Coordinates of C-alpha atoms (C1' of nucleotides) in Angstrom, one line a residue:
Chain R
X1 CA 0.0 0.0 0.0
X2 CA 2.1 3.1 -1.0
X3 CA 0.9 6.4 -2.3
X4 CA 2.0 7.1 -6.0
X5 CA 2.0 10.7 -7.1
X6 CA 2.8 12.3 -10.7
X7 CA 5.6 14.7 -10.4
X8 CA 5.2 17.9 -12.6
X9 CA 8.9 17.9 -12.9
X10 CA 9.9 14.6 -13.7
X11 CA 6.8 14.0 -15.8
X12 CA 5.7 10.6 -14.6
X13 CA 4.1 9.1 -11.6
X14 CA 6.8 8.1 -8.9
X15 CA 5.8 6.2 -5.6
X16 CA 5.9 8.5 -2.3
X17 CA 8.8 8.6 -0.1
X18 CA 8.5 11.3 2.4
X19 CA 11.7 12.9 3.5
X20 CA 10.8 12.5 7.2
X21 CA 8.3 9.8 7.5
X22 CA 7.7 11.6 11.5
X23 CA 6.5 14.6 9.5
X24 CA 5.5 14.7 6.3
X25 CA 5.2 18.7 5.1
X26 CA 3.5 19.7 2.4
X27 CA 2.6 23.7 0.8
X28 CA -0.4 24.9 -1.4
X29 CA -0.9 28.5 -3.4
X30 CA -3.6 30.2 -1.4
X31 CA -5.9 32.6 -3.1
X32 CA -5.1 36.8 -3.8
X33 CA -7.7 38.2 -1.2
X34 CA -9.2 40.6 -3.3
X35 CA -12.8 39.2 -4.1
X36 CA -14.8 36.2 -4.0
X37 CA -12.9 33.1 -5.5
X38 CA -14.4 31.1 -8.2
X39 CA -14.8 27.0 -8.6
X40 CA -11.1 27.1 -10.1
X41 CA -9.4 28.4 -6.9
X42 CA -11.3 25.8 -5.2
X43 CA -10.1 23.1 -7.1
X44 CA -6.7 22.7 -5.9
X45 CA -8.0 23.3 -2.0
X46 CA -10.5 20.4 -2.6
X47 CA -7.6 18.2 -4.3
X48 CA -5.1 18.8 -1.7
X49 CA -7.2 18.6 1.2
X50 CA -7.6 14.9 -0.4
X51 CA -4.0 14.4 -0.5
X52 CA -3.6 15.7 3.0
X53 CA -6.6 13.3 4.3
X54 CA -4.6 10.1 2.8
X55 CA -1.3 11.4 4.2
X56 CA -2.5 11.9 7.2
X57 CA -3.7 7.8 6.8
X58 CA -0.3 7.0 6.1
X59 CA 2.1 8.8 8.5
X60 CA 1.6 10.1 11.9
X61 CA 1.9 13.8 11.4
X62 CA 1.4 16.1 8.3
X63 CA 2.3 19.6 8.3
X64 CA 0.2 21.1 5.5
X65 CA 0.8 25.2 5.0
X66 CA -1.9 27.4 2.6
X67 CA -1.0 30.7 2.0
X68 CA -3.0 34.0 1.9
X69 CA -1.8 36.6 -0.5
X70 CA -2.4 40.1 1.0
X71 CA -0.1 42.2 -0.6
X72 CA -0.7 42.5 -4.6
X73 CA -1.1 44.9 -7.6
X74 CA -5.1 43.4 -7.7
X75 CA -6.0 44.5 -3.8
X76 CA -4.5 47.8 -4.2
X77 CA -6.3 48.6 -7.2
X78 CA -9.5 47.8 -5.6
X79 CA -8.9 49.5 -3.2
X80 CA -8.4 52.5 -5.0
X81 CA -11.7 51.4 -6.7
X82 CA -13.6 51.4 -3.5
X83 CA -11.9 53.6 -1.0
X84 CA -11.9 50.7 1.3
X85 CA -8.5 50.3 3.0
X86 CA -5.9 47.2 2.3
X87 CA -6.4 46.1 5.4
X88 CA -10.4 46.0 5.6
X89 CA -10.4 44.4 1.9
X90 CA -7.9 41.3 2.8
X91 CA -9.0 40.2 6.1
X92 CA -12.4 40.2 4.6
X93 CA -11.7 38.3 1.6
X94 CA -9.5 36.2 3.3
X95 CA -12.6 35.1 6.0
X96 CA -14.8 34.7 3.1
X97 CA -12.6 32.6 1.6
X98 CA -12.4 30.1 4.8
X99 CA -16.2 30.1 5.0
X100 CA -16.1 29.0 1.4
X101 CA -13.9 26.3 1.7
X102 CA -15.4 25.4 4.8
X103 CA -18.8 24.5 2.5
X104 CA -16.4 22.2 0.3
X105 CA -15.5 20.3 3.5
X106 CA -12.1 21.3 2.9
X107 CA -10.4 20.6 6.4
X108 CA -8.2 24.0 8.1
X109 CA -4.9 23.6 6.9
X110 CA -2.1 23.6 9.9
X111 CA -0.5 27.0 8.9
X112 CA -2.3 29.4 6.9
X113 CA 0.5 32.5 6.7
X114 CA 0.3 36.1 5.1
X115 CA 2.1 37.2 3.3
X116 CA 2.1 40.9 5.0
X117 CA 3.6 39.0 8.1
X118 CA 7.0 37.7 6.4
X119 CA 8.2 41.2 5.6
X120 CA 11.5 40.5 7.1
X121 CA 12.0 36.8 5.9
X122 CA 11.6 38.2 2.3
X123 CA 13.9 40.8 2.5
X124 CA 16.3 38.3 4.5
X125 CA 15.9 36.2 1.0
X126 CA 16.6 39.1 -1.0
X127 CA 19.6 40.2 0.8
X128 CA 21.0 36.5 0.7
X129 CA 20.3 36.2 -3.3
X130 CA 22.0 39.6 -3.7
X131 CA 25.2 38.1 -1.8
X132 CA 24.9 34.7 -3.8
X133 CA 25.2 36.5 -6.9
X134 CA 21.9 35.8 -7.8
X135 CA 20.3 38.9 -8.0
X136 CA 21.1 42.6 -8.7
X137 CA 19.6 45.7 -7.8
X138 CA 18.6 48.3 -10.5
X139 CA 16.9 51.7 -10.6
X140 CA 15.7 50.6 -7.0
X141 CA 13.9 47.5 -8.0
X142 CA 16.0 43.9 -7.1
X143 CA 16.0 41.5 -9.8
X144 CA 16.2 37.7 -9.9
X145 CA 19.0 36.7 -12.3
X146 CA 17.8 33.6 -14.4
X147 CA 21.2 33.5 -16.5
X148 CA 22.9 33.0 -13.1
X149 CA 21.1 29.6 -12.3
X150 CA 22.6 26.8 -14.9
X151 CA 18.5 24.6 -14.5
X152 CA 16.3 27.4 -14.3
X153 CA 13.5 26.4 -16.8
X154 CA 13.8 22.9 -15.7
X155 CA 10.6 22.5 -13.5
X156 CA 8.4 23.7 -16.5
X157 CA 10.5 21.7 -18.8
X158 CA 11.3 25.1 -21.1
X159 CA 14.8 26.9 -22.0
X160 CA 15.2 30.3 -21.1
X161 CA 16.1 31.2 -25.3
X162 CA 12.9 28.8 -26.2
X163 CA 10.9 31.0 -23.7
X164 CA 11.7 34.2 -25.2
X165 CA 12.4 33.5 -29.3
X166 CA 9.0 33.9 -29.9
X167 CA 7.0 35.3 -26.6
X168 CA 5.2 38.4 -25.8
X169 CA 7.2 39.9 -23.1
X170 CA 8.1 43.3 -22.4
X171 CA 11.1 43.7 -21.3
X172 CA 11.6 46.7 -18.8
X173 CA 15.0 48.7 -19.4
X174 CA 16.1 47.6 -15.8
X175 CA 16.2 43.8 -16.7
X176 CA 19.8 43.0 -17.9
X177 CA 18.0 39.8 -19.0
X178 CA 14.0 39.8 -20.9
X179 CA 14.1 36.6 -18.7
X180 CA 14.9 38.2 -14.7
X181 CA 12.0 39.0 -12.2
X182 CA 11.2 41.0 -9.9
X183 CA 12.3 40.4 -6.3
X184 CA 11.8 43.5 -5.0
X185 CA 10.0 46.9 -6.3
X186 CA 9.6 50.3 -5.3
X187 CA 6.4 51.7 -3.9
X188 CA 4.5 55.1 -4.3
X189 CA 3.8 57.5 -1.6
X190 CA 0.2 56.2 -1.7
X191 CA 1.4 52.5 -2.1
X192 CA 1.4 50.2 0.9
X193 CA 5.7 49.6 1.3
X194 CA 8.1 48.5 3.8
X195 CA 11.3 49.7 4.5
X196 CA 14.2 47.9 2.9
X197 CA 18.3 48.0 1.7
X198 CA 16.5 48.8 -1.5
X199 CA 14.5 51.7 -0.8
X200 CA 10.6 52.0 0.5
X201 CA 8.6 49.1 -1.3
X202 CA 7.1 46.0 -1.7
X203 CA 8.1 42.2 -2.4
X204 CA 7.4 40.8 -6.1
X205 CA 4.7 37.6 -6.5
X206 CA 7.0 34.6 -5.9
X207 CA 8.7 35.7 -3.4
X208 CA 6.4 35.2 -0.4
X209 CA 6.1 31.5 -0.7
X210 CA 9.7 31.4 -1.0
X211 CA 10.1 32.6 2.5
X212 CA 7.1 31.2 3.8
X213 CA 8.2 27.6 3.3
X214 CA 11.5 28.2 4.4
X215 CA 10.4 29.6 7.3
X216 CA 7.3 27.2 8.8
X217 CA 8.4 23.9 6.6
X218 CA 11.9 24.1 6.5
X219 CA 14.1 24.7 3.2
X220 CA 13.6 21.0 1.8
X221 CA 9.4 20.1 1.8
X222 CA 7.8 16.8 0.6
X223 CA 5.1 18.2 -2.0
X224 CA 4.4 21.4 -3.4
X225 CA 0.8 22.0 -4.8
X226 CA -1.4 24.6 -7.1
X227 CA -2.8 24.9 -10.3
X228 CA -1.2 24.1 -13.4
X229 CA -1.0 27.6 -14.2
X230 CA 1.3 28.0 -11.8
X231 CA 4.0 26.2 -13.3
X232 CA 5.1 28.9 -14.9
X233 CA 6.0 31.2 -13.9
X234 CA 5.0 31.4 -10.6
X235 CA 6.5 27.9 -9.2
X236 CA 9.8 28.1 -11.6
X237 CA 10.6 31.3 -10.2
X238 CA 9.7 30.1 -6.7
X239 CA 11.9 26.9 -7.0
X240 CA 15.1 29.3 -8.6
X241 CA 14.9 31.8 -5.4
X242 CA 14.7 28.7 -2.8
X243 CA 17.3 26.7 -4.2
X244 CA 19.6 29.9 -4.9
X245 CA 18.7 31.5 -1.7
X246 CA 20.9 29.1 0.6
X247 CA 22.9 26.1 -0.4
X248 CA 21.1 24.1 -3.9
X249 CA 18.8 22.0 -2.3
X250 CA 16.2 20.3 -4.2
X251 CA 13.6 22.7 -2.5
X252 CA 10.3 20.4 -3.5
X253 CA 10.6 16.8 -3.9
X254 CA 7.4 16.4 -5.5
X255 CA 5.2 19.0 -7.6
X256 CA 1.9 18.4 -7.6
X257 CA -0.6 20.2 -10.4
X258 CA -4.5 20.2 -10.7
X259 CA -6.0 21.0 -14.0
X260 CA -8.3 23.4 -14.9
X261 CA -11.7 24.0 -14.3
X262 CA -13.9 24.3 -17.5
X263 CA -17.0 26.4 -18.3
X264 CA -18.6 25.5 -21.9
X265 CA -15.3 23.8 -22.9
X266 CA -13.1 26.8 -22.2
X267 CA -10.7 27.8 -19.1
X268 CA -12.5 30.5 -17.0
X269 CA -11.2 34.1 -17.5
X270 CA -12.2 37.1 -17.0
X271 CA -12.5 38.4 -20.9
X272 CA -14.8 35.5 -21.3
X273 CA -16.6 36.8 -18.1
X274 CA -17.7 33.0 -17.4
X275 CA -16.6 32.6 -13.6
X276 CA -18.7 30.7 -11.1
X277 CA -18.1 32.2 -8.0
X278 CA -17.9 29.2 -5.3
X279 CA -20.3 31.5 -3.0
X280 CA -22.8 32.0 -5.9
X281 CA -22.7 28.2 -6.7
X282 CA -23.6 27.5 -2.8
X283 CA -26.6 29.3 -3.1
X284 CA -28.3 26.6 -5.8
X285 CA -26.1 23.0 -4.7
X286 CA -24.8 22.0 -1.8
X287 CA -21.2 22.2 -1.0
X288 CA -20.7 18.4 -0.8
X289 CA -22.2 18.4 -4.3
X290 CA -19.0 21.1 -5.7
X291 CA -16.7 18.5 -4.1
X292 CA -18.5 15.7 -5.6
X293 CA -18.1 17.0 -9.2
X294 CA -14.7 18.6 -8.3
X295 CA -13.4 15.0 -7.8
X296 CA -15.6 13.3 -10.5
X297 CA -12.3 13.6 -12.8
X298 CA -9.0 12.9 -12.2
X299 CA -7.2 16.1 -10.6
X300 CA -4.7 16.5 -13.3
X301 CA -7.7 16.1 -16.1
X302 CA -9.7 19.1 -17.0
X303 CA -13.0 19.3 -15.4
X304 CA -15.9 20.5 -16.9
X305 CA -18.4 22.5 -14.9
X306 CA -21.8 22.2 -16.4
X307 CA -25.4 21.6 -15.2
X308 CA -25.0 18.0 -15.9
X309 CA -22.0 17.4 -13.7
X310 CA -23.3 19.0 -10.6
X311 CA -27.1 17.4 -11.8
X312 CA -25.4 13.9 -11.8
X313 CA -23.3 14.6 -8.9
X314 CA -26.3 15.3 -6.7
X315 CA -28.0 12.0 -7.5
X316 CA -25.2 10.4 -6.9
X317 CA -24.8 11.7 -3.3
X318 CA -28.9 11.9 -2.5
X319 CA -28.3 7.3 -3.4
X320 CA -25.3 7.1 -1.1
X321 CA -27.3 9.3 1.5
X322 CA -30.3 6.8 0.9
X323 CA -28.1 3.9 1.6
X324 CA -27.2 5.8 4.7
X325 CA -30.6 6.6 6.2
X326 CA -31.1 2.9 5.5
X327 CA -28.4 1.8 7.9
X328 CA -29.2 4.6 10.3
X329 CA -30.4 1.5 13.0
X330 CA -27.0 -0.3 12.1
X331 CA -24.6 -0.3 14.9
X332 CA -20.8 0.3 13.9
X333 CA -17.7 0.3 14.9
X334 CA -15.3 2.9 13.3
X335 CA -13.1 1.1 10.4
X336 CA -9.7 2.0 9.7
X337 CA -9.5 4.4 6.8
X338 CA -6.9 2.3 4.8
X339 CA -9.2 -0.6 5.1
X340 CA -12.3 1.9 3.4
X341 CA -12.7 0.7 -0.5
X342 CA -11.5 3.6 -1.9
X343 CA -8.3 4.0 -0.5
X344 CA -6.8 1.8 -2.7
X345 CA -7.6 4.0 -5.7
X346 CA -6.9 7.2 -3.8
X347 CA -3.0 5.7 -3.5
X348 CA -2.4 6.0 -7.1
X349 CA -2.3 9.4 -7.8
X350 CA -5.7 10.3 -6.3
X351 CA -7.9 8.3 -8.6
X352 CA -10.8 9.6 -7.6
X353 CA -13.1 8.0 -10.5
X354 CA -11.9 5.2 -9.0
X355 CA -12.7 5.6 -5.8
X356 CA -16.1 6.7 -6.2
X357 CA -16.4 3.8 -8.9
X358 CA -15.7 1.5 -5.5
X359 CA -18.1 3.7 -3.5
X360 CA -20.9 3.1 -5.7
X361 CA -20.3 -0.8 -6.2
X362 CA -19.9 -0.9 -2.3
X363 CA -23.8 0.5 -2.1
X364 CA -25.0 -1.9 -4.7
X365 CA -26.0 -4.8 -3.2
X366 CA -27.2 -2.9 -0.1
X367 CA -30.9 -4.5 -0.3
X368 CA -29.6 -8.3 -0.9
X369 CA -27.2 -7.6 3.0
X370 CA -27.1 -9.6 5.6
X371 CA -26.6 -7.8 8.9
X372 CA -23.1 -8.8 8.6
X373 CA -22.6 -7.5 5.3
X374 CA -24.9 -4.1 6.3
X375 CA -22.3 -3.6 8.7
X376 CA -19.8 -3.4 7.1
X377 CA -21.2 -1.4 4.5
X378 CA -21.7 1.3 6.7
X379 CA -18.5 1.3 8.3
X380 CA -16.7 1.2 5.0
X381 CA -19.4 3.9 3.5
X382 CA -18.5 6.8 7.2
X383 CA -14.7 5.2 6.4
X384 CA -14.8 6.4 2.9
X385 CA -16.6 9.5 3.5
X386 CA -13.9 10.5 5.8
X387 CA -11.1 10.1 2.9
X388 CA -13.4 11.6 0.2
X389 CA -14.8 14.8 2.9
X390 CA -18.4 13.5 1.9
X391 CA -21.2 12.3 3.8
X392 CA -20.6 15.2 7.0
X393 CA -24.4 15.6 6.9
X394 CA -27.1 13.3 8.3
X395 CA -29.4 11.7 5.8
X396 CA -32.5 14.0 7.0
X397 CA -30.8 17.0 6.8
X398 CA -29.2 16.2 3.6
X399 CA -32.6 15.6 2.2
X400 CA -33.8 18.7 3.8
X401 CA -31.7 20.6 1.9
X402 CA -32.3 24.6 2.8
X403 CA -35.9 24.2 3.7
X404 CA -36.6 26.3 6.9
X405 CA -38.6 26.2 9.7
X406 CA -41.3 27.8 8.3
X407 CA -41.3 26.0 5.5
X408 CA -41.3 22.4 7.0
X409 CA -44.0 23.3 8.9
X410 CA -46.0 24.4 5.6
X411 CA -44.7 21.1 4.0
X412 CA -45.8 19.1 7.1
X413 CA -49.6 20.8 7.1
X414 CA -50.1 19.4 3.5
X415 CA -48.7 15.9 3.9
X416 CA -51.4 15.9 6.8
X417 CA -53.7 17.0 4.4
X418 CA -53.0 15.0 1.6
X419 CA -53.2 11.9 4.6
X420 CA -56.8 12.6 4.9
X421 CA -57.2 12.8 1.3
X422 CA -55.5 9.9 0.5
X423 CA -57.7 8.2 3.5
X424 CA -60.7 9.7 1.5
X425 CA -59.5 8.0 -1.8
X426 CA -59.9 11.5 -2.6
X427 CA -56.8 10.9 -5.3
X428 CA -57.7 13.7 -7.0
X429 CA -56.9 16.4 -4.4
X430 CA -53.9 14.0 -2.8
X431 CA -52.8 14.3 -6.6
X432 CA -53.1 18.3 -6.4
X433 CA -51.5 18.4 -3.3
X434 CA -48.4 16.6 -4.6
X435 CA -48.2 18.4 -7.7
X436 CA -48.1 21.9 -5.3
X437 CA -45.2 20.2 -3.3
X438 CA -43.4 19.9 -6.2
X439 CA -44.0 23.6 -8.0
X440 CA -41.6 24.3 -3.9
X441 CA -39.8 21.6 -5.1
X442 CA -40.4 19.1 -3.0
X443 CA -40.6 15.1 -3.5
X444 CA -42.7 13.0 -1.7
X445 CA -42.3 9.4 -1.4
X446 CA -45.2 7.5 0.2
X447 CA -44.2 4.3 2.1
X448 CA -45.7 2.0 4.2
X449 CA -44.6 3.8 7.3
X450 CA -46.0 7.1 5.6
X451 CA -44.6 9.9 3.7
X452 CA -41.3 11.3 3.6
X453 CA -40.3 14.3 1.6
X454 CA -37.2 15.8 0.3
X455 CA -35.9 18.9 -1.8
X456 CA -35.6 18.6 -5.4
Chain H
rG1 C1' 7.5 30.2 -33.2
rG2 C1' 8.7 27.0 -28.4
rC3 C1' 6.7 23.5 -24.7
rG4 C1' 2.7 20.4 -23.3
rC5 C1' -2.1 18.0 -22.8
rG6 C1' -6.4 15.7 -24.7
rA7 C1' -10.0 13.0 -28.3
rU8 C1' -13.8 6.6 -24.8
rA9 C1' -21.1 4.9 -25.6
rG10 C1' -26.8 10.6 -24.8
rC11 C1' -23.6 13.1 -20.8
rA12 C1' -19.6 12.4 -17.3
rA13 C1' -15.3 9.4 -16.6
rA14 C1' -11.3 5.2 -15.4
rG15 C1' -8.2 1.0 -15.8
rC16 C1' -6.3 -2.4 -19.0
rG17 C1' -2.5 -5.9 -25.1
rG18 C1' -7.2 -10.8 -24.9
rU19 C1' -12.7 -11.2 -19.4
rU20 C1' -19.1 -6.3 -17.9
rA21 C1' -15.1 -0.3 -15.5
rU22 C1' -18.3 2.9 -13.1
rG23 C1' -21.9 6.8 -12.5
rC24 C1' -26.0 9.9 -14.4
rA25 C1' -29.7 9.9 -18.0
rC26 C1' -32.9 6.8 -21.3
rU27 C1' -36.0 2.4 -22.3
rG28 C1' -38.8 -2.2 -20.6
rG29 C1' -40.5 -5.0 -16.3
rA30 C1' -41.7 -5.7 -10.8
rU31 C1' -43.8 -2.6 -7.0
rU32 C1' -47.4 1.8 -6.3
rG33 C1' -54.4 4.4 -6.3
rC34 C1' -51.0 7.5 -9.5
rA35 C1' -46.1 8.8 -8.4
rA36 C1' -41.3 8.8 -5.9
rA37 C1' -37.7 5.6 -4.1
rU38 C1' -36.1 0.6 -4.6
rC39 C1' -35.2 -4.1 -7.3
rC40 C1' -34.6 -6.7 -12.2
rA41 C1' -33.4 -6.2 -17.4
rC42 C1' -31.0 -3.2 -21.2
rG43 C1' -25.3 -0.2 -24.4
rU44 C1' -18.8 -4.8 -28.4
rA45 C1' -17.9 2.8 -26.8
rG46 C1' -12.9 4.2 -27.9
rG47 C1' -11.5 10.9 -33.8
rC48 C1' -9.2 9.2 -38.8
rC49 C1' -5.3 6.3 -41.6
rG50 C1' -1.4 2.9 -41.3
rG51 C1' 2.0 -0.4 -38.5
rU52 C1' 3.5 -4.1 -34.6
rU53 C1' 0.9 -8.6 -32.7
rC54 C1' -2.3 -14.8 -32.8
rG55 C1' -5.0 -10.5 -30.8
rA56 C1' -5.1 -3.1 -29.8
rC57 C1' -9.5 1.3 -27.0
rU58 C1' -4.7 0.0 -24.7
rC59 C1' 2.0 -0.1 -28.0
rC60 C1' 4.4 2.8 -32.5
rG61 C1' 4.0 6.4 -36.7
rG62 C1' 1.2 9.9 -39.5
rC63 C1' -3.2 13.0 -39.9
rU64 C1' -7.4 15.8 -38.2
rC65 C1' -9.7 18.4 -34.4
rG66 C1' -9.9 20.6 -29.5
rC67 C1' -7.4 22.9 -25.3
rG68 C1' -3.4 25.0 -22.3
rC69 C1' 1.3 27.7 -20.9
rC70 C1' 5.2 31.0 -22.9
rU71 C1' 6.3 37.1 -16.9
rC72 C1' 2.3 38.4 -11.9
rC73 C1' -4.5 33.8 -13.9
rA74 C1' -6.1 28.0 -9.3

RNA sequence: GGCGCGAUAGCAAAGCGGUUAUGCACUGGAUUGCAAAUCCACGUAGGCCGGUUCGACUCCGGCUCGCGCCUCCA
């Protein structure tokens, strides 16, 4: 039983080998806190959150870091925009972001730094990258020197002349190379900057999770994660300070990258105007049903996110939570999770179509059980739902869905109605009243014990 | 121009050189006052053209089509 994982930088799967089985460490690209994030930034948090559930099977401690970016180009010009201050704008953001992720079932990860708070670590970087020969200062900005790293290009698997022959890139006068990044940059008077050896101003994109890591991981972690557009250039540049920065250690021994999430076929940007924020998408499915269709593919496949996924994923979850309210009498004791049926699957390379291929097969014969067999059905079923972050509601309230109090009560008045009706052989009017449930979307489902309803 | 990914049944999506992936939907049946749910039954799918092989969706080559990255987008 050992975890496989593709490496974006040696291109092929590889099995696991942690570098200190005691404490496995592990880092993920947080969001830019400057609005609502969209079913693509909650990809990779659903994906590694998996990978840090099945770590967490296999080794005793996993130290798993997520990032906040508060500083950025993006949050000042909105605040600018709004009048709203940095400070107000990020630590919003930044709570809405938690409660978002929350809905995915997306478990707290162990260190969630800022960015704003490693001030002095980053400028500590820049200062040893200067002294390395790694980086230069020029008209007050500090740039990265790619020339000066023999590899750099190696984690994206692109040369530095390939890169530029034929790309769009300006290339400020300041850059002795087209090819160099920013480390460092100088900030207006009405720009939030920090003192530095360079001059009032503020840190360039890549270099905060440089420090970050170096600072609560350690200079040599286990597995790096994001989205694939992170490759380049965010992680290449990432992986050229950390490895410059001090002696040249390997930095990340496995890169790990999710696809992308698809609306219509087509990546979501903003000139297409087709993002799905995750809040918006709360308000019409559950959040266990974004994670269902999240993992529905592969992580490094694209994923498309259309009506039909999130219409299939939802009967997909409302026949596991069936087979769960039909154990709810079944007594259990809790399974270990590497025993559950789709941990196997989850091993190589988080095949989650896999695992929820097991899932289903595992509810199939659920009717034919014995009360051996219903046992352990259940136990694998809460086993598995641990590993996949499913199944955290109770049957009732997942068939409840957002109906309030009010509302059940309404519900309840005309399944007592449509009781007497139905006593009546009045089927007419029980037929009326079932057809108004369902215009408030509600099912019924009459039974020999009486009627049940659900949301639609 | 450089680098890379993909093409599987109505939709979604895996593994695998030779046995039914799987799910959702559809259709028929059982059940039901009618429904819903459940149960039973039901699909030789693998872009195109070659090659290797006793045998290819799976390996190799070419083609077509789609998508992504190439300096701040998960």
């Amino acid at each position: 039983m050992k975890l496989t994982v593709y490496n974006t930088k040696t291109r092929q799967k590889e099995a696991f080998e942690p570098i200190d089985a005691e404490n496995v460490r592990m880092y993920v690209c947080g969001p830019t806190v400057y609005n609502r994030v969209h079913i693509g930034n909650a990809r990779p948090v659903v994906v590694f959150d998996l990978l840090y559930r099945v770590l967490n099977v296999l080794y005793p401690k996993v130290t798993y870091a997520r990032n906040i970016t508060d500083i950025d180009d993006k949050i000042m010009n909105t605040s600018r925009e709004t009048g709203e201050s940095i400070e107000s704008i990020t630590t919003r953001y930044a709570d809405a972001y938690a409660d978002d992720m929350a809905q995915l079932n997306a478990k707290t990860p162990d260190i969630i730094p800022f960015a704003t708070q490693h001030l002095p670590e980053m400028i500590d970087l820049v200062e040893r990258l200067i002294a390395r020969g790694h980086a230069y200062e020029s008209e007050q900005h500090v740039l990265f020197d790619v020339r000066s790293m023999a590899n750099y290009g190696e984690l994206s698997n692109r040369s530095l002349d390939d890169m530029l022959a034929g790309a769009r890139v300006e290339v400020a006068d300041y850059k002795r190379d087209a090819g160099d990044f920013v480390l460092w940059k100088p900030s207006a008077d009405d720009e939030p900057g920090w003192d530095s050896p360079w001059g009032r101003g503020r840190p360039g994109w890549h270099l905060e999770c440089s420090a970050m890591i170096e600072k609560h991981l350690g200079k040599h972690i286990d597995i790096h994660g994001g989205g694939r557009d992170l490759i380049f250039p965010h992680h290449e540049n990432e992986l050229a300070q950390s490895c410059c920065g001090s002696d040249d250690t390997p930095f990340v021994n496995y890169w790990m990258h999710n696809g992308y999430v698809n609306i219509d076929g087509e990546k979501m940007s903003k000139s297409l105007g087709n993002f799905r924020m995750v809040n918006e998408l709360l308000t019409e499915w559950h959040g266990e049903v974004l994670r269902y269709a999240l993992l529905s593919a592969q992580y490094r496949s694209e994923v498309n996110f259309s009506f039909d996924v999130l219409s299939s994923a939802k009967q997909s979850l409302d026949s596991f939570y069936r087979a769960l309210e039909q154990l709810q009498d079944v007594v259990t004791e809790p399974m270990p999770l590497e025993q559950a049926s789709v941990f196997a699957a989850l091993l190589d390379d988080l095949n989650t179509p896999n695992a929820l291929a097991a899932l289903h097969q595992l509810v199939k014969n659920l009717a034919k059980a014995d009360e051996a067999d219903r046992k352990r059905i259940k136990s694998d079923l809460i086993a598995s739902g641990e590993l996949l972050g499913l199944f955290e509601e109770t049957p009732s309230d997942w068939f409840k869905g957002n109906t309030d109090d009010d509302q059940t009560a309404k519900i309840d008045a005309l399944i007592a109605e449509r009781a007497q009706a139905k006593a009546d052989k009045n089927w007419a009017r029980a037929d009326e009243i079932r057809d108004e449930l369902a215009s408030l979307d509600i099912i019924i489902e009459d039974s020999a014990s009486g009627t049940t309803w659900r949301k639609a």
